[in-house]
Coordinates of C-alpha atoms and ligand atoms in Angstrom, one line a residue:
M1 CA -29.4 13.3 5.3
V2 CA -26.5 15.4 6.6
S3 CA -23.2 14.4 5.0
K4 CA -20.5 13.4 7.2
V5 CA -17.1 15.0 7.6
I6 CA -13.9 14.0 6.5
I7 CA -10.5 14.8 7.6
S8 CA -7.8 13.6 5.1
I9 CA -4.3 13.2 6.1
D10 CA -1.8 12.3 3.3
G11 CA 1.5 12.1 3.1
T12 CA 4.8 10.5 2.3
S13 CA 5.6 7.1 4.2
S14 CA 6.4 7.1 8.0
T15 CA 5.6 10.9 8.3
G16 CA 3.6 10.0 11.3
K17 CA 0.2 10.1 9.8
S18 CA -1.4 6.7 11.3
T19 CA -0.5 8.0 15.0
I20 CA -1.8 11.6 14.4
A21 CA -4.5 10.7 12.5
R22 CA -5.7 8.0 15.4
R23 CA -5.3 10.9 18.4
I24 CA -7.4 13.5 16.1
A25 CA -10.0 11.1 15.8
K26 CA -10.3 10.3 19.6
K27 CA -10.3 13.8 20.2
L28 CA -13.2 14.9 17.7
N29 CA -14.4 11.1 18.7
F30 CA -14.6 10.6 15.0
T31 CA -14.0 6.8 13.1
Y32 CA -10.3 6.2 12.3
I33 CA -9.4 4.4 9.3
D34 CA -6.0 3.7 7.9
S35 CA -5.9 3.1 4.1
G36 CA -2.1 2.1 4.1
S37 CA -3.5 -0.9 6.3
M38 CA -6.0 -1.7 3.3
Y39 CA -3.4 -2.1 1.0
R40 CA -1.0 -4.1 3.6
A41 CA -4.1 -6.6 3.6
V42 CA -4.5 -7.3 0.2
T43 CA -0.6 -7.7 0.1
Y44 CA -0.5 -9.9 3.1
F45 CA -3.5 -12.0 1.2
C46 CA -1.4 -12.4 -1.9
L47 CA 1.5 -13.5 -0.4
K48 CA -0.1 -15.9 1.7
N49 CA -2.4 -17.4 -1.5
G50 CA 0.6 -17.6 -3.9
I51 CA -0.8 -14.7 -5.9
I52 CA 2.9 -12.6 -5.5
F53 CA 5.1 -15.6 -6.7
N54 CA 9.0 -14.9 -7.5
N55 CA 8.7 -11.3 -6.5
K56 CA 5.7 -11.1 -9.7
I57 CA 2.1 -10.7 -9.3
E58 CA 0.3 -13.1 -10.7
K59 CA -2.5 -10.5 -12.3
K60 CA -5.0 -13.0 -13.4
K61 CA -5.2 -15.0 -10.1
L62 CA -5.2 -11.3 -8.4
S63 CA -8.3 -10.3 -10.1
E64 CA -9.8 -13.6 -9.5
N65 CA -9.3 -13.7 -6.1
L66 CA -10.3 -9.8 -5.0
E67 CA -13.8 -10.8 -4.0
K68 CA -12.5 -13.6 -1.8
I69 CA -11.0 -10.6 0.4
L70 CA -13.3 -9.1 3.1
I71 CA -11.8 -6.2 4.7
D72 CA -13.4 -4.5 7.8
F73 CA -12.8 -2.1 10.8
K74 CA -13.8 -3.1 14.2
L75 CA -13.3 -2.5 17.6
N76 CA -10.3 -5.0 18.6
P77 CA -11.2 -6.4 21.9
I78 CA -7.5 -6.9 22.7
N79 CA -6.1 -3.5 22.6
S80 CA -9.5 -1.7 22.4
Q81 CA -8.6 0.3 19.1
N82 CA -10.4 0.3 15.8
E83 CA -8.4 -1.7 13.5
I84 CA -8.6 -3.8 10.1
S85 CA -9.8 -7.2 10.0
L86 CA -8.9 -9.4 7.2
N87 CA -11.8 -12.2 6.4
N88 CA -12.7 -11.8 9.9
N89 CA -9.3 -12.0 11.6
F90 CA -7.3 -9.1 13.1
I91 CA -4.0 -9.1 11.5
D92 CA -2.9 -5.5 11.9
S93 CA 0.4 -6.8 13.6
K94 CA 1.1 -9.1 10.9
L95 CA 1.2 -5.9 8.5
R96 CA 4.2 -4.0 9.2
S97 CA 6.8 -6.3 8.3
L98 CA 9.5 -5.1 5.6
E99 CA 8.4 -8.1 3.3
I100 CA 4.9 -6.6 3.2
A101 CA 6.6 -3.1 2.8
E102 CA 8.6 -4.4 0.1
H103 CA 5.8 -5.6 -1.8
V104 CA 2.9 -3.3 -1.1
S105 CA 3.4 -0.5 -3.9
K106 CA 3.3 -3.1 -6.5
I107 CA 0.1 -4.3 -5.2
A108 CA -1.3 -0.7 -4.7
K109 CA -0.5 0.4 -8.5
Q110 CA -3.4 -2.2 -9.6
K111 CA -6.1 -0.5 -11.0
N112 CA -8.6 -3.0 -9.8
V113 CA -6.7 -2.8 -6.1
R114 CA -7.7 0.7 -5.9
N115 CA -11.2 0.5 -7.2
F116 CA -11.7 -2.4 -4.4
I117 CA -10.4 -0.5 -1.9
L118 CA -11.9 2.9 -2.7
K119 CA -15.8 1.1 -2.6
I120 CA -14.7 0.0 1.0
Q121 CA -13.3 3.6 1.8
H122 CA -16.8 5.4 0.3
H123 CA -18.7 3.0 2.3
Y124 CA -17.4 4.1 5.8
S125 CA -17.7 7.8 5.0
K126 CA -21.3 7.2 4.8
K127 CA -21.9 6.3 8.1
N128 CA -19.5 8.2 10.1
N129 CA -17.5 11.4 10.6
I130 CA -14.0 10.1 9.3
V131 CA -10.4 10.5 9.7
M132 CA -8.5 8.7 7.0
D133 CA -4.8 8.6 6.2
G134 CA -3.1 7.3 3.1
R135 CA -1.6 8.8 -0.5
D136 CA -4.4 9.6 -2.3
I137 CA -7.1 10.4 0.2
G138 CA -7.5 14.2 -0.1
T139 CA -7.1 13.7 -4.0
V140 CA -9.0 11.1 -5.3
V141 CA -10.6 9.1 -2.5
F142 CA -12.4 12.4 -0.9
P143 CA -11.9 15.3 -3.0
N144 CA -14.2 17.3 -1.1
A145 CA -13.0 16.5 2.3
K146 CA -13.6 19.3 4.7
Y147 CA -10.3 19.5 6.3
K148 CA -7.2 18.0 4.2
F149 CA -3.4 17.9 5.4
F150 CA -0.4 17.0 4.0
L151 CA 2.4 15.6 6.2
T152 CA 6.1 15.6 5.1
A153 CA 9.6 15.2 6.7
S154 CA 13.1 13.9 5.5
S155 CA 13.7 10.4 4.7
K156 CA 16.5 10.3 7.2
T157 CA 13.8 10.7 9.7
R158 CA 11.0 8.9 8.4
A159 CA 13.3 6.0 8.5
K160 CA 14.5 6.2 11.9
R161 CA 11.0 6.3 13.2
R162 CA 10.0 3.5 11.4
Y163 CA 13.3 1.8 12.0
H164 CA 12.7 2.2 15.9
E165 CA 8.8 1.3 15.4
M166 CA 9.9 -2.2 13.9
K167 CA 12.6 -3.1 16.2
K168 CA 10.1 -2.1 19.3
N169 CA 7.9 -4.8 17.8
G170 CA 10.4 -7.4 17.8
L171 CA 11.6 -7.5 14.1
N172 CA 15.0 -8.0 12.6
I173 CA 16.0 -5.5 10.2
S174 CA 18.7 -3.1 9.1
F175 CA 18.3 1.0 9.1
S176 CA 19.8 0.7 5.3
D177 CA 16.9 -1.7 4.4
V178 CA 14.3 0.5 6.0
L179 CA 15.8 3.8 4.6
E180 CA 16.1 2.0 1.1
N181 CA 12.2 0.8 1.3
I182 CA 11.2 4.3 2.1
I183 CA 13.0 5.9 -0.3
T184 CA 11.7 3.1 -3.1
R185 CA 8.3 3.5 -1.7
D186 CA 8.2 7.2 -2.0
K187 CA 9.3 7.4 -5.8
D188 CA 6.7 4.1 -6.7
D189 CA 3.8 5.9 -4.7
S190 CA 4.4 9.2 -6.7
T191 CA 5.3 7.9 -10.1
R192 CA 2.6 5.8 -10.7
T193 CA -0.5 6.3 -13.1
N194 CA -3.5 5.3 -10.5
S195 CA -3.8 8.0 -8.2
P196 CA -0.2 8.9 -7.5
L197 CA 0.9 10.5 -4.3
K198 CA 0.7 14.2 -4.6
I199 CA 0.1 17.4 -2.4
P200 CA -4.0 18.0 -2.8
D201 CA -4.0 21.9 -3.9
D202 CA -6.3 23.0 -1.0
A203 CA -4.2 20.9 1.8
L204 CA -2.5 22.5 4.9
T205 CA 1.2 20.9 4.4
I206 CA 3.2 20.4 7.7
N207 CA 6.5 19.6 7.9
T208 CA 6.6 17.3 10.6
E209 CA 10.7 17.1 10.8
K210 CA 11.1 18.7 14.3
L211 CA 7.2 18.6 15.7
S212 CA 6.4 16.6 19.1
L213 CA 3.2 14.6 18.5
D214 CA 1.5 17.3 20.7
E215 CA 2.8 20.3 18.6
L216 CA 1.5 18.6 15.2
E217 CA -2.0 17.9 17.1
K218 CA -2.3 21.6 18.1
I219 CA -1.5 22.6 14.5
I220 CA -4.1 20.4 13.1
L221 CA -6.8 21.1 15.5
D222 CA -6.5 24.8 15.4
H223 CA -6.5 24.6 11.7
I224 CA -9.9 22.8 12.1
K225 CA -11.1 25.0 14.9
N226 CA -10.7 28.0 12.6
N227 CA -11.7 26.8 8.9
Ligands
C5P301 O1 0.8 4.3 4.8 P1 1.6 2.9 4.7 O2 3.1 2.9 4.8 O3 0.8 1.8 5.6 O4 1.0 2.5 3.4 C1 1.4 1.3 2.3 C2 1.5 1.4 1.3 O5 0.1 1.3 0.6 C3 2.1 2.5 0.5 O6 3.6 2.9 0.4 C4 1.1 2.7 -0.9 O7 1.7 2.0 -1.5 C5 0.0 2.4 -0.2 N1 -1.5 3.4 -0.2 C6 -1.7 3.9 -1.2 N2 -2.7 4.5 -1.1 C7 -3.4 4.9 0.0 C8 -2.4 4.3 1.4 C9 -1.3 3.4 1.1 O8 -1.6 3.6 -2.4 N3 -4.3 6.0 0.3

C-alpha cells in the first residue's frame, strides 16, 4: 500500500492554523482534520454530562464515559465543509465559546483523552492524504509527516483575531477575557507532561503576524513544491 501524505500545521492558539489548513487541503485535494475540534468536542461532552463539575474534572467518570464518545469527520450538507460530528451531530458551531476554551486545556492534558484521540487521528491517516492542525501533530501524532509547519504570532494579535471571530459569531465576550484565555492556554498547552506544544525540529516556522492569508498560503505551497 502506498503510504498517505501528511501535512502537519502546529502552533499556539489563534495563529490562523485552521483557516490556512483548510485552504491548503482544498488546494491539494487533501482531507482537512481540525484536531483542536476533537479536544473541544470531548470538552463539550464533559460539560453536558457533568464530567466537568465546579471547574473540576471527575476523572473516574471521564474514563467510564470515553467509549460513549463517537467522533467523526464528514461532509456537513449545510456548509459543504468536512466537519466534526459528535455522536452523529454536527456541533462545530457550539465548540467556539469561551466556556469551552476555558476548560479544553484541562481535558487535553489527560493521558486517556490523548490516547483516545490519537487512535482516531491515526485512523484517518490510513485512508486519506491529510492536512491536520493542532499542537502535537508534527511531534507526537505524525512524527514522520512529510511536511511540517509551525505558526506563531504575538498573543495580542492572536487575541484580536479570535475576539473578532467570536464577535462575528454573535458571542458576548470582552477582549481582555479572550487575551487572558489565550495566554493561559499557551502556558497550559506548552507545560503539560503529555504531548506538550513544541516546535518540531524539522518544521518550517512561520510568523504570521504581518502575513495575509494569500501570502501564508504561498509560503506553505512553495515549501511543499520545493521539498
Ligand atoms: O486549536 P484549538 O484552539 O481549537 O485547540 C483547542 C485546545 O485543544 C488547545 O488549547 C489544546 O489544549 C488542545 N489541543 C491539543 N492538541 C492538539 C490540538 C488541540 O492539546 N493537537
